[in-house]
Amino acid sequence: MSKALYTGSFDPVTNGHLDIIKRAAKLFDHLVVGVIENPQKTPLFTSAERVEMLEELLKDVDNISVDSFEGLLADYVNENNFTAVVRGLRAITDFEYEISMAQMNAQLFNQGIESIFLMTSPANSFVSSSMVKEVVSLGGNAAGLVPDCVFLKMKEKYKS
Ligand code: PNS
């Protein structure tokens, strides 16, 4: 059985992430969406909140589950028998970061585990969680960039 991990901070999940998740789920028997705590970033949403939003948004897709983990990605991947790790690519700037991460992970992954990249749909090529946060924190409109329920939760967070 092929089992892939699509991992990231998802702070918050965007429509770009959801597009990649749904496309990746068609390529593997099972896809785990793995929410990771990145110590370099100060999250807007707790990892429990991010998992809850993803579970709600993906509840109708049978072969997707949502998990969260801390620490080294390679440890989680090796310990849970993944076939592949999926990441999305929006632009050349993503490529530079992603290739160094993929090459480091290639040293750390058990043999045979691949990093696989899907190109973001053109409609989402400019959408990033960090830019959406900046827009919403300044009172801007993120409709169409993140699901409506996520936009609402973001507005609540910035209000409080
Ligand atoms: O959504 P993001 O923040 O771009 O995802 C980056 C992420 C979480 C995939 C990356 O920071 C990561 O893998 N962090 C876990 C720690 C780790 O394994 N670091 C070594 C990467 S080579």
CSV table of C-alpha atoms and ligand atoms in Angstrom, one decimal:
chain,number,residue,atom,x,y,z
A,1,MET,CA,0.0,0.0,0.0
A,2,SER,CA,1.4,3.4,-0.9
A,3,LYS,CA,1.2,5.9,1.9
A,4,ALA,CA,2.4,9.5,1.5
A,5,LEU,CA,2.8,12.4,3.8
A,6,TYR,CA,2.0,16.0,2.9
A,7,THR,CA,3.5,18.0,5.6
A,8,GLY,CA,3.8,21.7,6.6
A,9,SER,CA,2.9,24.3,9.2
A,10,PHE,CA,-0.6,25.0,7.8
A,11,ASP,CA,-0.8,28.1,9.8
A,12,PRO,CA,-3.4,28.4,8.5
A,13,VAL,CA,-4.3,26.0,5.7
A,14,THR,CA,-4.9,27.9,2.4
A,15,ASN,CA,-6.8,27.0,-0.8
A,16,GLY,CA,-3.3,26.3,-2.3
A,17,HIS,CA,-2.7,23.6,0.3
A,18,LEU,CA,-6.1,22.1,-0.2
A,19,ASP,CA,-5.6,21.9,-4.0
A,20,ILE,CA,-2.3,20.0,-3.5
A,21,ILE,CA,-3.8,17.8,-0.8
A,22,LYS,CA,-6.7,16.7,-3.0
A,23,ARG,CA,-4.5,16.1,-6.0
A,24,ALA,CA,-1.9,14.2,-4.0
A,25,ALA,CA,-4.6,12.0,-2.5
A,26,LYS,CA,-5.4,10.7,-6.0
A,27,LEU,CA,-1.8,9.5,-6.4
A,28,PHE,CA,-1.5,7.3,-3.3
A,29,ASP,CA,-3.6,4.8,-1.5
A,30,HIS,CA,-3.5,6.9,1.6
A,31,LEU,CA,-2.4,10.5,2.3
A,32,VAL,CA,-1.6,11.7,5.8
A,33,VAL,CA,-1.6,15.5,6.2
A,34,GLY,CA,1.0,16.1,8.9
A,35,VAL,CA,0.9,19.4,10.8
A,36,ILE,CA,4.3,20.2,12.2
A,37,GLU,CA,5.4,22.7,14.9
A,38,ASN,CA,8.1,24.9,13.4
A,39,PRO,CA,10.2,26.4,16.3
A,40,GLN,CA,11.3,29.1,13.9
A,41,LYS,CA,7.8,30.4,13.5
A,42,THR,CA,5.3,31.9,16.0
A,43,PRO,CA,2.0,30.3,15.0
A,44,LEU,CA,-1.3,32.1,14.8
A,45,PHE,CA,-3.2,28.8,15.5
A,46,THR,CA,-2.2,26.0,17.9
A,47,SER,CA,-1.4,22.7,16.3
A,48,ALA,CA,-4.7,21.3,17.7
A,49,GLU,CA,-6.6,24.1,16.0
A,50,ARG,CA,-4.8,23.5,12.7
A,51,VAL,CA,-5.5,19.8,12.9
A,52,GLU,CA,-9.2,20.4,13.7
A,53,MET,CA,-9.6,22.8,10.7
A,54,LEU,CA,-7.9,20.3,8.3
A,55,GLU,CA,-10.1,17.4,9.6
A,56,GLU,CA,-13.2,19.4,9.1
A,57,LEU,CA,-12.2,20.6,5.6
A,58,LEU,CA,-11.1,17.1,4.5
A,59,LYS,CA,-13.8,14.9,6.2
A,60,ASP,CA,-15.3,13.9,2.9
A,61,VAL,CA,-12.1,12.5,1.4
A,62,ASP,CA,-11.9,8.8,2.4
A,63,ASN,CA,-8.2,8.2,2.0
A,64,ILE,CA,-6.9,11.2,3.9
A,65,SER,CA,-6.1,11.4,7.6
A,66,VAL,CA,-4.7,14.3,9.6
A,67,ASP,CA,-1.9,14.0,12.2
A,68,SER,CA,0.5,16.3,14.0
A,69,PHE,CA,4.1,15.8,15.1
A,70,GLU,CA,7.1,17.6,16.5
A,71,GLY,CA,10.8,17.2,15.8
A,72,LEU,CA,12.6,15.8,12.8
A,73,LEU,CA,10.5,15.1,9.7
A,74,ALA,CA,12.7,12.2,8.7
A,75,ASP,CA,12.1,10.5,12.1
A,76,TYR,CA,8.4,10.7,11.7
A,77,VAL,CA,8.6,9.5,8.1
A,78,ASN,CA,10.9,6.6,8.8
A,79,GLU,CA,9.0,5.5,11.9
A,80,ASN,CA,5.6,5.5,10.1
A,81,ASN,CA,6.5,3.6,6.9
A,82,PHE,CA,5.7,6.3,4.4
A,83,THR,CA,6.4,5.7,0.7
A,84,ALA,CA,6.8,9.4,-0.1
A,85,VAL,CA,6.7,13.0,1.2
A,86,VAL,CA,4.7,15.4,-1.0
A,87,ARG,CA,5.4,19.2,-1.1
A,88,GLY,CA,3.9,21.9,-3.3
A,89,LEU,CA,6.0,24.2,-5.4
A,90,ARG,CA,4.8,27.7,-6.3
A,91,ALA,CA,7.8,29.5,-7.7
A,92,ILE,CA,11.5,29.3,-8.2
A,93,THR,CA,12.0,30.8,-4.7
A,94,ASP,CA,10.2,27.7,-3.3
A,95,PHE,CA,12.5,25.5,-5.4
A,96,GLU,CA,15.7,26.7,-3.8
A,97,TYR,CA,14.4,26.0,-0.3
A,98,GLU,CA,12.7,22.7,-1.2
A,99,ILE,CA,15.7,21.2,-3.0
A,100,SER,CA,18.0,21.7,-0.1
A,101,MET,CA,15.4,20.3,2.3
A,102,ALA,CA,14.8,17.3,-0.1
A,103,GLN,CA,18.5,16.6,-0.4
A,104,MET,CA,19.0,16.7,3.3
A,105,ASN,CA,16.0,14.5,3.8
A,106,ALA,CA,17.4,12.0,1.2
A,107,GLN,CA,20.3,11.5,3.6
A,108,LEU,CA,18.0,10.9,6.6
A,109,PHE,CA,15.1,9.0,5.1
A,110,ASN,CA,15.1,5.2,5.0
A,111,GLN,CA,16.0,3.8,1.6
A,112,GLY,CA,13.3,4.1,-1.0
A,113,ILE,CA,11.4,7.0,0.5
A,114,GLU,CA,11.0,9.8,-2.1
A,115,SER,CA,10.3,13.5,-1.9
A,116,ILE,CA,7.7,14.3,-4.6
A,117,PHE,CA,6.7,17.8,-5.7
A,118,LEU,CA,3.4,19.0,-7.2
A,119,MET,CA,3.2,22.3,-9.0
A,120,THR,CA,0.6,24.7,-7.5
A,121,SER,CA,-2.3,25.5,-9.7
A,122,PRO,CA,-1.8,29.0,-11.3
A,123,ALA,CA,-4.8,30.4,-9.3
A,124,ASN,CA,-3.0,29.7,-6.1
A,125,SER,CA,0.6,30.5,-7.1
A,126,PHE,CA,0.8,33.7,-5.1
A,127,VAL,CA,-1.0,32.3,-2.0
A,128,SER,CA,1.0,31.7,1.1
A,129,SER,CA,0.0,31.3,4.8
A,130,SER,CA,2.3,34.1,5.9
A,131,MET,CA,1.0,36.6,3.3
A,132,VAL,CA,-2.6,35.8,4.1
A,133,LYS,CA,-1.9,36.4,7.8
A,134,GLU,CA,-0.4,39.8,7.0
A,135,VAL,CA,-3.4,40.7,4.9
A,136,VAL,CA,-6.0,39.6,7.4
A,137,SER,CA,-4.1,41.1,10.4
A,138,LEU,CA,-4.3,44.5,8.6
A,139,GLY,CA,-8.0,44.1,7.9
A,140,GLY,CA,-7.8,42.9,4.3
A,141,ASN,CA,-10.0,40.4,2.5
A,142,ALA,CA,-8.7,36.8,2.2
A,143,ALA,CA,-11.9,35.4,0.7
A,144,GLY,CA,-10.9,33.0,-2.0
A,145,LEU,CA,-7.4,32.5,-0.6
A,146,VAL,CA,-8.4,30.4,2.4
A,147,PRO,CA,-11.7,28.5,3.1
A,148,ASP,CA,-14.4,30.8,4.5
A,149,CYS,CA,-14.3,29.1,7.9
A,150,VAL,CA,-10.6,29.7,8.2
A,151,PHE,CA,-11.0,33.3,7.2
A,152,LEU,CA,-13.6,33.7,10.0
A,153,LYS,CA,-11.3,32.1,12.6
A,154,MET,CA,-8.4,34.3,11.5
A,155,LYS,CA,-10.6,37.4,11.9
A,156,GLU,CA,-11.6,36.2,15.4
A,157,LYS,CA,-7.9,35.6,16.4
A,158,TYR,CA,-6.8,39.1,15.2
A,159,LYS,CA,-9.8,40.7,17.0
A,160,SER,CA,-8.9,39.2,20.4
B,1,PNS,O1,4.8,24.8,5.7
B,1,PNS,P1,6.3,25.0,5.9
B,1,PNS,O2,6.5,25.8,7.1
B,1,PNS,O3,7.0,25.5,4.7
B,1,PNS,O4,7.0,23.5,6.2
B,1,PNS,C1,8.3,23.4,6.4
B,1,PNS,C2,8.6,22.0,7.1
B,1,PNS,C3,7.7,21.9,8.3
B,1,PNS,C4,8.2,20.9,6.2
B,1,PNS,C5,10.1,21.9,7.5
B,1,PNS,O5,10.4,23.1,8.3
B,1,PNS,C6,10.4,20.7,8.4
B,1,PNS,O6,10.5,19.6,7.8
B,1,PNS,N1,10.5,20.9,9.7
B,1,PNS,C7,10.7,19.7,10.6
B,1,PNS,C8,12.2,19.8,11.2
B,1,PNS,C9,13.1,19.1,10.2
B,1,PNS,O7,13.0,17.9,9.9
B,1,PNS,N2,14.1,19.8,9.7
B,1,PNS,C10,15.1,19.3,8.8
B,1,PNS,C11,14.5,19.6,7.3
B,1,PNS,S1,15.7,19.0,6.2
